CSV table of C-alpha atoms in Angstrom, one decimal:
chain,number,residue,atom,x,y,z
A,1,UNK,CA,0.2,0.1,0.0
A,2,UNK,CA,1.7,3.6,-1.0
A,3,UNK,CA,1.5,6.2,1.4
A,4,UNK,CA,-1.4,8.4,-0.2
A,5,UNK,CA,-3.8,5.2,0.2
A,6,UNK,CA,-2.5,4.7,3.8
A,7,UNK,CA,-3.2,8.6,4.5
A,8,UNK,CA,-6.6,8.1,3.0
A,9,UNK,CA,-7.2,4.9,4.9
A,10,UNK,CA,-6.3,6.6,8.3
A,11,UNK,CA,-8.6,9.7,7.5
A,12,UNK,CA,-11.6,7.5,6.7
A,13,UNK,CA,-10.8,5.4,10.0
A,14,UNK,CA,-11.0,8.4,12.1
A,15,UNK,CA,-14.0,9.5,10.3
A,16,UNK,CA,-15.9,6.4,10.7
A,17,UNK,CA,-14.8,6.5,14.6
A,18,UNK,CA,-16.0,10.1,14.7
A,19,UNK,CA,-19.2,9.2,13.2
A,20,UNK,CA,-19.6,6.4,16.0
A,21,UNK,CA,-19.1,8.7,18.6
A,22,UNK,CA,-21.3,11.5,17.3
A,23,UNK,CA,-24.2,8.8,17.2
A,24,UNK,CA,-24.2,8.2,20.9
A,25,UNK,CA,-23.8,11.8,21.5
A,26,UNK,CA,-20.0,11.5,22.5
A,27,UNK,CA,-19.4,15.2,21.1
A,28,UNK,CA,-16.0,15.7,22.6
A,29,UNK,CA,-14.7,12.3,21.4
A,30,UNK,CA,-16.2,13.0,17.8
A,31,UNK,CA,-14.4,16.2,17.7
A,32,UNK,CA,-10.8,14.4,18.6
A,33,UNK,CA,-11.6,11.9,16.2
A,34,UNK,CA,-12.9,14.2,13.0
A,35,UNK,CA,-9.6,16.5,13.9
A,36,UNK,CA,-7.2,13.8,13.5
A,37,UNK,CA,-9.0,12.6,10.3
A,38,UNK,CA,-8.8,16.2,8.7
A,39,UNK,CA,-5.2,16.3,9.9
A,40,UNK,CA,-4.6,13.2,7.7
A,41,UNK,CA,-6.6,14.6,4.8
A,42,UNK,CA,-7.9,18.1,5.4
A,43,UNK,CA,-9.9,17.6,1.9
A,44,UNK,CA,-12.0,14.8,3.8
A,45,UNK,CA,-15.4,16.7,3.1
A,46,UNK,CA,-17.5,13.9,4.9
A,47,UNK,CA,-15.3,14.7,8.1
A,48,UNK,CA,-15.3,18.4,7.9
A,49,UNK,CA,-19.3,18.4,7.4
A,50,UNK,CA,-19.6,16.3,10.2
A,51,UNK,CA,-17.6,18.2,12.5
A,52,UNK,CA,-19.7,21.2,11.7
A,53,UNK,CA,-22.6,19.3,12.8
A,54,UNK,CA,-21.0,18.5,16.0
A,55,UNK,CA,-20.2,21.7,16.7
A,56,UNK,CA,-23.8,22.9,16.0
A,57,UNK,CA,-25.1,20.0,18.1
A,58,UNK,CA,-23.1,21.7,21.0
A,59,UNK,CA,-24.5,25.1,20.3
A,60,UNK,CA,-21.2,26.5,18.7
A,61,UNK,CA,-22.7,27.9,15.5
A,62,UNK,CA,-19.7,30.2,14.9
A,63,UNK,CA,-17.4,27.3,14.7
A,64,UNK,CA,-20.1,25.0,12.7
A,65,UNK,CA,-20.2,27.8,10.2
A,66,UNK,CA,-16.5,28.1,9.8
A,67,UNK,CA,-16.3,24.4,8.9
A,68,UNK,CA,-18.8,24.3,6.6
A,69,UNK,CA,-17.7,27.5,4.5
A,70,UNK,CA,-14.3,26.0,4.3
A,71,UNK,CA,-16.0,22.6,3.0
A,72,UNK,CA,-17.7,24.7,0.5
A,73,UNK,CA,-14.6,26.2,-0.7
A,74,UNK,CA,-13.0,23.1,-1.3
A,75,UNK,CA,-16.0,21.5,-3.0
A,76,UNK,CA,-18.3,24.3,-4.4
A,77,UNK,CA,-20.9,21.9,-5.8
A,78,UNK,CA,-22.5,18.5,-4.9
A,79,UNK,CA,-21.7,19.5,-1.2
A,80,UNK,CA,-24.4,19.3,1.7
A,81,UNK,CA,-22.5,22.3,3.6
A,82,UNK,CA,-24.4,24.4,1.0
A,83,UNK,CA,-27.7,23.3,2.4
A,84,UNK,CA,-26.4,23.7,5.9
A,85,UNK,CA,-25.2,27.2,5.5
A,86,UNK,CA,-28.4,28.1,3.5
A,87,UNK,CA,-30.8,27.0,6.4
A,88,UNK,CA,-28.9,28.9,8.6
A,89,UNK,CA,-29.3,32.1,6.3
A,90,UNK,CA,-33.0,31.3,6.1
A,91,UNK,CA,-33.4,31.2,9.7
A,92,UNK,CA,-32.2,34.8,10.3
A,93,UNK,CA,-34.4,35.5,13.5
A,94,UNK,CA,-33.1,32.0,14.8
A,95,UNK,CA,-29.7,33.2,14.1
A,96,UNK,CA,-30.2,36.4,15.8
A,97,UNK,CA,-31.7,34.7,18.8
A,98,UNK,CA,-28.4,32.6,19.0
A,99,UNK,CA,-26.2,35.5,18.5
A,100,UNK,CA,-28.0,37.4,21.4
A,101,UNK,CA,-27.6,34.3,23.7
A,102,UNK,CA,-23.8,34.2,23.0
A,103,UNK,CA,-23.7,38.0,23.9
A,104,UNK,CA,-25.6,37.3,27.2
A,105,UNK,CA,-23.1,34.4,28.0
A,106,UNK,CA,-20.3,36.8,27.4
A,107,UNK,CA,-22.0,39.3,29.7
A,108,UNK,CA,-22.2,36.6,32.3
A,109,UNK,CA,-18.5,36.1,32.1
A,110,UNK,CA,-18.0,39.6,32.8
A,111,UNK,CA,-20.6,39.4,35.7
A,112,UNK,CA,-18.5,36.7,37.3
A,113,UNK,CA,-15.2,38.8,37.0
A,114,UNK,CA,-17.0,41.4,38.9
A,115,UNK,CA,-18.2,38.9,41.8
A,116,UNK,CA,-21.7,39.4,40.5
A,117,UNK,CA,-22.8,35.7,40.7
A,118,UNK,CA,-26.4,36.5,41.4
A,119,UNK,CA,-26.8,38.7,38.1
A,120,UNK,CA,-24.9,35.9,36.2
A,121,UNK,CA,-27.4,33.1,37.7
A,122,UNK,CA,-30.4,34.9,36.2
A,123,UNK,CA,-28.8,35.7,33.1
A,124,UNK,CA,-27.7,32.1,32.2
A,125,UNK,CA,-31.5,30.9,32.8
A,126,UNK,CA,-32.3,33.0,30.0
A,127,UNK,CA,-29.7,31.7,27.8
A,128,UNK,CA,-30.2,28.4,28.0
A,129,UNK,CA,-34.0,29.0,27.4
A,130,UNK,CA,-33.2,30.9,24.2
A,131,UNK,CA,-30.3,28.5,23.2
A,132,UNK,CA,-31.0,25.1,24.6
A,133,UNK,CA,-28.0,23.5,23.0
A,134,UNK,CA,-25.2,25.8,24.2
A,135,UNK,CA,-23.2,23.5,26.2
A,136,UNK,CA,-20.9,26.0,27.6
A,137,UNK,CA,-23.8,28.2,29.2
A,138,UNK,CA,-24.9,24.7,31.0
A,139,UNK,CA,-21.3,24.3,32.4
A,140,UNK,CA,-21.1,28.0,33.5
A,141,UNK,CA,-24.6,27.8,35.4
A,142,UNK,CA,-23.7,24.4,37.0
A,143,UNK,CA,-20.5,25.8,38.3
A,144,UNK,CA,-22.0,29.2,39.8
A,145,UNK,CA,-24.6,26.6,41.5
A,146,UNK,CA,-21.7,24.6,42.9
A,147,UNK,CA,-20.2,27.8,44.1
A,148,UNK,CA,-23.2,28.9,45.9
A,149,UNK,CA,-23.8,25.2,47.4
A,150,UNK,CA,-27.0,24.8,45.2
A,151,UNK,CA,-26.2,21.1,44.9
A,152,UNK,CA,-29.9,20.0,43.8
A,153,UNK,CA,-30.0,22.5,41.0
A,154,UNK,CA,-26.3,21.8,39.8
A,155,UNK,CA,-27.3,18.1,39.5
A,156,UNK,CA,-30.3,19.1,37.2
A,157,UNK,CA,-28.2,21.3,34.9
A,158,UNK,CA,-25.2,18.8,34.6
A,159,UNK,CA,-27.7,16.1,33.5
A,160,UNK,CA,-28.9,18.5,30.8
A,161,UNK,CA,-25.4,19.1,29.8
A,162,UNK,CA,-24.3,15.6,29.9
A,163,UNK,CA,-27.3,14.9,27.3
A,164,UNK,CA,-25.9,17.2,25.0
A,165,UNK,CA,-22.1,15.6,25.2
A,166,UNK,CA,-21.9,12.6,27.3
A,167,UNK,CA,-18.2,12.6,27.7
A,168,UNK,CA,-17.2,16.2,28.0
A,169,UNK,CA,-14.4,16.6,30.5
A,170,UNK,CA,-15.6,19.6,32.1
A,171,UNK,CA,-19.1,18.4,32.6
A,172,UNK,CA,-17.6,15.1,34.3
A,173,UNK,CA,-15.2,17.0,36.4
A,174,UNK,CA,-18.3,19.3,37.8
A,175,UNK,CA,-20.1,16.1,38.4
A,176,UNK,CA,-17.5,14.5,40.4
A,177,UNK,CA,-16.9,17.7,42.6
A,178,UNK,CA,-21.0,17.7,43.0
A,179,UNK,CA,-20.9,14.1,44.2
A,180,UNK,CA,-17.9,14.6,46.6
A,181,UNK,CA,-19.7,17.6,48.0
A,182,UNK,CA,-23.1,15.9,48.4
A,183,UNK,CA,-21.2,12.8,50.3
A,184,UNK,CA,-19.5,15.3,52.6
A,185,UNK,CA,-22.8,16.9,53.4
A,186,UNK,CA,-24.5,13.7,53.9
A,187,UNK,CA,-21.7,12.3,56.5
A,188,UNK,CA,-22.1,15.6,58.5
A,189,UNK,CA,-26.2,14.9,58.7
A,190,UNK,CA,-25.6,11.5,59.7
A,191,UNK,CA,-23.2,12.3,62.3
A,192,UNK,CA,-25.1,15.2,64.1
A,193,UNK,CA,-28.1,12.8,64.2
A,194,UNK,CA,-26.1,10.1,65.9
A,195,UNK,CA,-24.7,12.8,68.5
A,196,UNK,CA,-28.3,13.6,69.4
A,197,UNK,CA,-29.2,9.9,70.3
A,198,UNK,CA,-27.7,7.1,72.8
A,199,UNK,CA,-27.9,3.4,71.9
A,200,UNK,CA,-27.7,0.8,74.5
A,201,UNK,CA,-28.7,-3.1,74.6
A,202,UNK,CA,-31.4,-5.0,76.5
A,203,UNK,CA,-31.0,-8.4,76.1
A,204,UNK,CA,-31.4,-9.2,72.4
A,205,UNK,CA,-32.9,-5.5,71.6
A,206,UNK,CA,-31.2,-2.4,71.0
A,207,UNK,CA,-32.9,0.6,72.3
A,208,UNK,CA,-32.0,4.5,70.9
A,209,UNK,CA,-32.9,7.0,73.4
A,210,UNK,CA,-32.5,10.7,73.0
A,211,UNK,CA,-29.4,12.1,74.9
A,212,UNK,CA,-29.9,14.1,78.0
A,213,UNK,CA,-29.7,17.7,78.0
A,214,UNK,CA,-26.1,18.8,79.2
A,215,UNK,CA,-28.0,21.5,81.5
A,216,UNK,CA,-30.2,18.7,83.2
A,217,UNK,CA,-27.1,16.6,84.1
A,218,UNK,CA,-25.4,19.3,85.3
A,219,UNK,CA,-28.1,20.6,87.7
A,220,UNK,CA,-28.8,17.1,88.9
A,221,UNK,CA,-24.9,16.8,89.9
A,222,UNK,CA,-25.0,20.0,91.5
A,223,UNK,CA,-28.1,19.0,93.5
A,224,UNK,CA,-26.7,15.9,94.7
A,225,UNK,CA,-23.2,17.7,95.6
A,226,UNK,CA,-25.4,20.2,97.5
A,227,UNK,CA,-26.9,17.5,99.4
A,228,UNK,CA,-23.7,15.7,100.3
A,229,UNK,CA,-22.4,19.0,101.4
A,230,UNK,CA,-25.1,19.3,104.0
A,231,UNK,CA,-25.0,15.6,105.3
A,232,UNK,CA,-21.4,14.5,104.8
A,233,UNK,CA,-18.6,17.1,105.0
A,234,UNK,CA,-16.1,14.6,104.2
A,235,UNK,CA,-17.3,14.5,100.8
A,236,UNK,CA,-16.2,17.9,100.2
A,237,UNK,CA,-12.7,16.9,100.3
A,238,UNK,CA,-13.2,14.0,97.9
A,239,UNK,CA,-15.0,16.8,95.8
A,240,UNK,CA,-11.8,19.2,95.6
A,241,UNK,CA,-9.8,15.9,94.8
A,242,UNK,CA,-12.0,15.1,91.8
A,243,UNK,CA,-12.9,18.4,90.5
A,244,UNK,CA,-9.3,19.0,88.8
A,245,UNK,CA,-9.5,15.8,87.0
A,246,UNK,CA,-13.2,16.6,86.0
A,247,UNK,CA,-12.0,20.4,84.7
A,248,UNK,CA,-9.1,18.9,83.0
A,249,UNK,CA,-11.3,16.3,81.0
A,250,UNK,CA,-13.6,19.1,80.0
A,251,UNK,CA,-10.7,21.1,78.9
A,252,UNK,CA,-9.4,18.1,76.4
A,253,UNK,CA,-12.8,17.9,75.2
A,254,UNK,CA,-13.0,21.6,74.3
A,255,UNK,CA,-9.5,21.5,72.9
A,256,UNK,CA,-10.6,18.4,70.7
A,257,UNK,CA,-13.8,20.3,69.5
A,258,UNK,CA,-11.8,23.3,68.4
A,259,UNK,CA,-9.0,21.0,66.6
A,260,UNK,CA,-12.0,19.3,64.6
A,261,UNK,CA,-13.8,22.6,63.9
A,262,UNK,CA,-10.3,24.1,62.5
A,263,UNK,CA,-10.2,21.1,60.5
A,264,UNK,CA,-13.5,21.1,59.0
A,265,UNK,CA,-12.8,25.2,58.3
A,266,UNK,CA,-9.4,24.4,56.6
A,267,UNK,CA,-11.3,21.7,54.5
A,268,UNK,CA,-13.9,24.0,53.4
A,269,UNK,CA,-11.5,26.7,52.4
A,270,UNK,CA,-9.6,24.4,50.4
A,271,UNK,CA,-13.1,23.4,48.9
A,272,UNK,CA,-13.8,27.2,47.9
A,273,UNK,CA,-10.0,27.7,46.9
A,274,UNK,CA,-10.4,25.0,44.2
A,275,UNK,CA,-13.9,25.9,43.2
A,276,UNK,CA,-12.5,29.7,42.9
A,277,UNK,CA,-9.6,28.4,40.7
A,278,UNK,CA,-12.1,26.5,38.3
A,279,UNK,CA,-14.2,29.6,38.2
A,280,UNK,CA,-11.1,31.8,37.2
A,281,UNK,CA,-10.0,29.0,34.7
A,282,UNK,CA,-13.4,29.2,33.2
A,283,UNK,CA,-13.6,32.7,32.8
A,284,UNK,CA,-10.1,32.8,30.9
A,285,UNK,CA,-11.6,30.2,28.8
A,286,UNK,CA,-14.7,32.2,28.2
A,287,UNK,CA,-12.2,35.1,27.2
A,288,UNK,CA,-10.7,32.8,24.9
A,289,UNK,CA,-13.8,31.5,23.5
A,290,UNK,CA,-15.0,35.1,22.8
A,291,UNK,CA,-11.8,35.7,20.9
A,292,UNK,CA,-12.1,32.3,18.9
A,293,UNK,CA,-15.7,33.5,17.8
A,294,UNK,CA,-14.5,36.9,16.6
A,295,UNK,CA,-11.5,35.0,14.7
A,296,UNK,CA,-14.0,32.6,13.3
A,297,UNK,CA,-16.5,35.5,12.1
A,298,UNK,CA,-13.5,37.3,10.5
A,299,UNK,CA,-12.6,34.2,8.8
A,300,UNK,CA,-16.2,33.4,7.5
A,301,UNK,CA,-16.3,37.0,6.1
A,302,UNK,CA,-13.1,36.6,4.2
A,303,UNK,CA,-14.2,33.3,2.6
A,304,UNK,CA,-17.5,34.7,1.5
A,305,UNK,CA,-16.0,37.6,0.0
A,306,UNK,CA,-13.2,35.6,-1.6
A,307,UNK,CA,-15.8,33.4,-3.2
A,308,UNK,CA,-17.6,36.6,-4.3
A,309,UNK,CA,-14.7,37.5,-6.3
A,310,UNK,CA,-14.2,34.4,-7.5
A,311,UNK,CA,-17.7,34.4,-8.9
A,312,UNK,CA,-17.4,38.0,-10.3
A,313,UNK,CA,-14.2,37.2,-12.1
A,314,UNK,CA,-15.5,33.9,-13.6
A,315,UNK,CA,-18.5,35.6,-14.8
A,316,UNK,CA,-16.6,38.0,-16.8
A,317,UNK,CA,-19.2,40.7,-16.1
A,318,UNK,CA,-17.0,42.8,-13.9
A,319,UNK,CA,-14.4,45.3,-14.5
A,320,UNK,CA,-11.2,44.7,-12.5
A,321,UNK,CA,-11.8,47.9,-10.0
A,322,UNK,CA,-15.1,46.5,-9.1
A,323,UNK,CA,-13.8,43.1,-8.2
A,324,UNK,CA,-11.1,44.9,-6.5
A,325,UNK,CA,-13.6,46.6,-4.0
A,326,UNK,CA,-14.5,42.9,-3.1
A,327,UNK,CA,-11.0,41.6,-2.5
A,328,UNK,CA,-9.7,44.6,-0.4
A,329,UNK,CA,-12.4,43.2,2.3
A,330,UNK,CA,-10.4,39.9,2.4
A,331,UNK,CA,-8.1,39.3,5.5
A,332,UNK,CA,-5.4,37.1,3.6
A,333,UNK,CA,-4.1,36.0,6.9
A,334,UNK,CA,-7.4,34.3,8.0
A,335,UNK,CA,-7.4,32.0,4.9
A,336,UNK,CA,-6.3,28.6,4.7
A,337,UNK,CA,-3.6,27.3,2.2
A,338,UNK,CA,-5.8,26.8,-0.6
A,339,UNK,CA,-7.7,30.3,0.3
A,340,UNK,CA,-4.5,32.1,0.1
A,341,UNK,CA,-3.2,30.4,-2.9
A,342,UNK,CA,-6.7,31.5,-4.6
A,343,UNK,CA,-6.3,35.1,-3.3
A,344,UNK,CA,-2.8,35.4,-4.7
A,345,UNK,CA,-4.0,34.1,-8.2
A,346,UNK,CA,-6.6,36.6,-8.2
A,347,UNK,CA,-4.8,39.5,-7.0
A,348,UNK,CA,-2.1,38.8,-9.9
A,349,UNK,CA,-5.1,39.0,-12.4
A,350,UNK,CA,-7.0,42.0,-10.9
A,351,UNK,CA,-4.8,44.3,-9.0
A,352,UNK,CA,-2.5,45.8,-11.8
A,353,UNK,CA,-5.4,47.2,-13.9
A,354,UNK,CA,-7.4,48.0,-11.0
A,355,UNK,CA,-4.5,50.0,-9.4
A,356,UNK,CA,-4.0,51.9,-12.6
A,357,UNK,CA,-7.9,52.8,-12.9
A,358,UNK,CA,-8.3,53.8,-9.3
A,359,UNK,CA,-5.0,55.9,-9.1
A,360,UNK,CA,-6.2,57.8,-12.2
A,361,UNK,CA,-9.6,58.2,-10.6
A,362,UNK,CA,-7.9,59.6,-7.2
A,363,UNK,CA,-5.5,61.8,-8.8
A,364,UNK,CA,-8.5,63.4,-10.9
A,365,UNK,CA,-10.4,63.8,-8.0
A,366,UNK,CA,-7.5,65.4,-5.9
A,367,UNK,CA,-6.9,68.0,-8.7
A,368,UNK,CA,-10.6,68.7,-8.5
A,369,UNK,CA,-10.3,69.1,-4.8
A,370,UNK,CA,-12.8,66.2,-4.2
A,371,UNK,CA,-10.6,65.0,-1.4
A,372,UNK,CA,-12.9,62.3,0.0
A,373,UNK,CA,-13.1,60.9,-3.5
A,374,UNK,CA,-9.3,60.9,-3.8
A,375,UNK,CA,-8.8,59.2,-0.4
A,376,UNK,CA,-11.2,56.6,-1.1
A,377,UNK,CA,-9.7,55.4,-4.6
A,378,UNK,CA,-5.8,56.2,-3.3
A,379,UNK,CA,-6.6,54.0,-0.3
A,380,UNK,CA,-7.5,51.1,-2.3
A,381,UNK,CA,-4.5,51.4,-4.4
A,382,UNK,CA,-2.0,51.6,-1.3
A,383,UNK,CA,-4.0,48.7,0.0
A,384,UNK,CA,-3.6,46.4,-3.1
A,385,UNK,CA,0.1,48.0,-3.8
A,386,UNK,CA,1.9,50.1,-1.3
A,387,UNK,CA,4.9,50.6,-3.8
A,388,UNK,CA,2.4,51.8,-6.8
A,389,UNK,CA,4.0,54.4,-9.0
A,390,UNK,CA,7.1,54.2,-7.1
A,391,UNK,CA,5.8,56.0,-4.1
A,392,UNK,CA,3.3,58.3,-6.0
A,393,UNK,CA,0.2,56.6,-4.5
A,394,UNK,CA,1.4,57.3,-1.2
A,395,UNK,CA,2.5,60.8,-1.8
A,396,UNK,CA,-0.8,61.7,-3.4
A,397,UNK,CA,-2.9,59.8,-0.8
A,398,UNK,CA,-0.8,62.0,1.8
A,399,UNK,CA,-1.5,65.1,0.1
A,400,UNK,CA,-5.4,64.1,-0.2
A,401,UNK,CA,-5.4,63.9,3.7
A,402,UNK,CA,-3.3,67.1,4.3
A,403,UNK,CA,-5.6,69.1,2.0
A,404,UNK,CA,-8.8,67.7,3.7
A,405,UNK,CA,-7.4,69.0,7.1
A,406,UNK,CA,-6.0,65.6,8.6
A,407,UNK,CA,-2.5,66.4,9.1
A,408,UNK,CA,-2.0,63.5,11.3
A,409,UNK,CA,-2.9,60.6,8.7
A,410,UNK,CA,-1.1,62.8,6.1
A,411,UNK,CA,1.9,62.7,8.2
A,412,UNK,CA,2.0,58.9,8.2
A,413,UNK,CA,1.9,58.5,4.4
A,414,UNK,CA,4.3,61.4,3.4
A,415,UNK,CA,6.9,60.1,6.0
A,416,UNK,CA,6.5,56.5,4.6
A,417,UNK,CA,6.9,58.1,0.9
A,418,UNK,CA,10.1,59.9,2.0
A,419,UNK,CA,11.8,57.2,4.0
A,420,UNK,CA,10.8,54.2,1.4
A,421,UNK,CA,11.4,56.1,-1.9
A,422,UNK,CA,14.2,58.4,-1.1
A,423,UNK,CA,15.9,58.2,-4.6
A,424,UNK,CA,12.4,58.8,-6.2
A,425,UNK,CA,11.2,62.0,-7.9
A,426,UNK,CA,8.3,62.2,-4.9
A,427,UNK,CA,10.7,62.3,-2.1
A,428,UNK,CA,11.4,65.9,-2.2
A,429,UNK,CA,7.8,67.1,-2.6
A,430,UNK,CA,6.8,64.4,0.3
A,431,UNK,CA,9.7,66.3,2.5
A,432,UNK,CA,8.5,69.7,1.4
A,433,UNK,CA,5.0,69.0,2.6
A,434,UNK,CA,6.1,67.4,6.0
A,435,UNK,CA,8.1,70.6,6.8
A,436,UNK,CA,4.9,72.4,6.1
A,437,UNK,CA,2.8,70.3,8.3
A,438,UNK,CA,5.5,70.7,11.0
A,439,UNK,CA,5.8,74.5,10.6
A,440,UNK,CA,1.9,74.7,10.7
A,441,UNK,CA,1.7,72.6,14.3
A,442,UNK,CA,4.8,75.0,15.5
A,443,UNK,CA,2.6,78.1,14.3
A,444,UNK,CA,-0.4,76.9,15.9
A,445,UNK,CA,1.1,75.9,19.3
A,446,UNK,CA,2.5,79.6,19.8
A,447,UNK,CA,-0.3,82.0,21.4
A,448,UNK,CA,-0.5,85.4,20.2
A,449,UNK,CA,0.8,88.0,22.9
A,450,UNK,CA,-2.3,89.9,24.7
A,451,UNK,CA,-2.0,93.7,24.4
A,452,UNK,CA,-1.3,95.8,27.6
A,453,UNK,CA,-4.3,97.1,29.5
């Protein structure tokens, strides 16, 4: 078997493994398997589409859209990812509800950072009502219930979270923490219950009798002592000999209780510290999640604009400057290897002619004192090719900003022209205008002298 077939075989193996796990709602395991499948063959369309469905099943719609858009880019036709994307676009109202739920979830993370757990609890209940498959919202709600010792509610929320993803590490960890806390609470109640009763055997029977009140016992002892003092003077000597031992025993019992109380307090503080660290970790993960969602949205927009530019170019119904308007909206760094290659191919075919058209239009607008139009066209020229006309694009863009009153932005482009193209014909003009801007700033900073009264 050659290496290509072996790699394809491994990719299909992990896809089948991920499919089996997804069928039993083992979403975390399915994600791991499907990612391995894509490591062997990033062009495995079935694996990528299934990965998007798994993300969608956990309420992570942005991540799902990224996978489907990449799949659509790899295979534009006969791809079920087109149907998935179309369904989400058609259900714009549902998508808006999900978007608002994610924003509320992020607000809950902010509440937690500000120690506003009560507000976070109220908000999270609304989030899971609006977005019932949002796994991370269930997990954060369960963590807050654990933090506030509402163990019954935490158990219900974790059961719902486990139905969404049966083997998620975070959910299982919270369930283990819940079991430990409930077990400690049950043992404390049992110990307290036993301490209130006295057991003794009578024949073959065991009799449970409530413990006597300590004050009553002491009162009885003092009564007996008073009687003995009145009737037996000699018993007083015995009492003074026994009393120190009794007092010492009481002191030992008191010290023992203090030690036990200290140990319980230390144990509770350790639990609170562990839960606080876990909450801090979840807050940090929430911030990362928000950044990932923003990156995913940027990636999705770049792929959509790239596909739109490809369609415009292949239709042969658009001029190069119109197609360039679409391409300048693309962030090349967010694209994959194939997307970047396609972008470079289009740029090589579109940008030269588009730069010429927009450069001529921008210079004409500058000469006609239409500075807004000049900035719009020349900015796109610089974005497509910062070296265009050996610094001419940078110089004219700087002049447009300068004449429109934006000296700070004008300085940036004029300085760039002067430094990068020092040997060009435009460097001297850039230096002259930089000096004029500096002189105007100095004159504006000097206040006029007031006449004497």
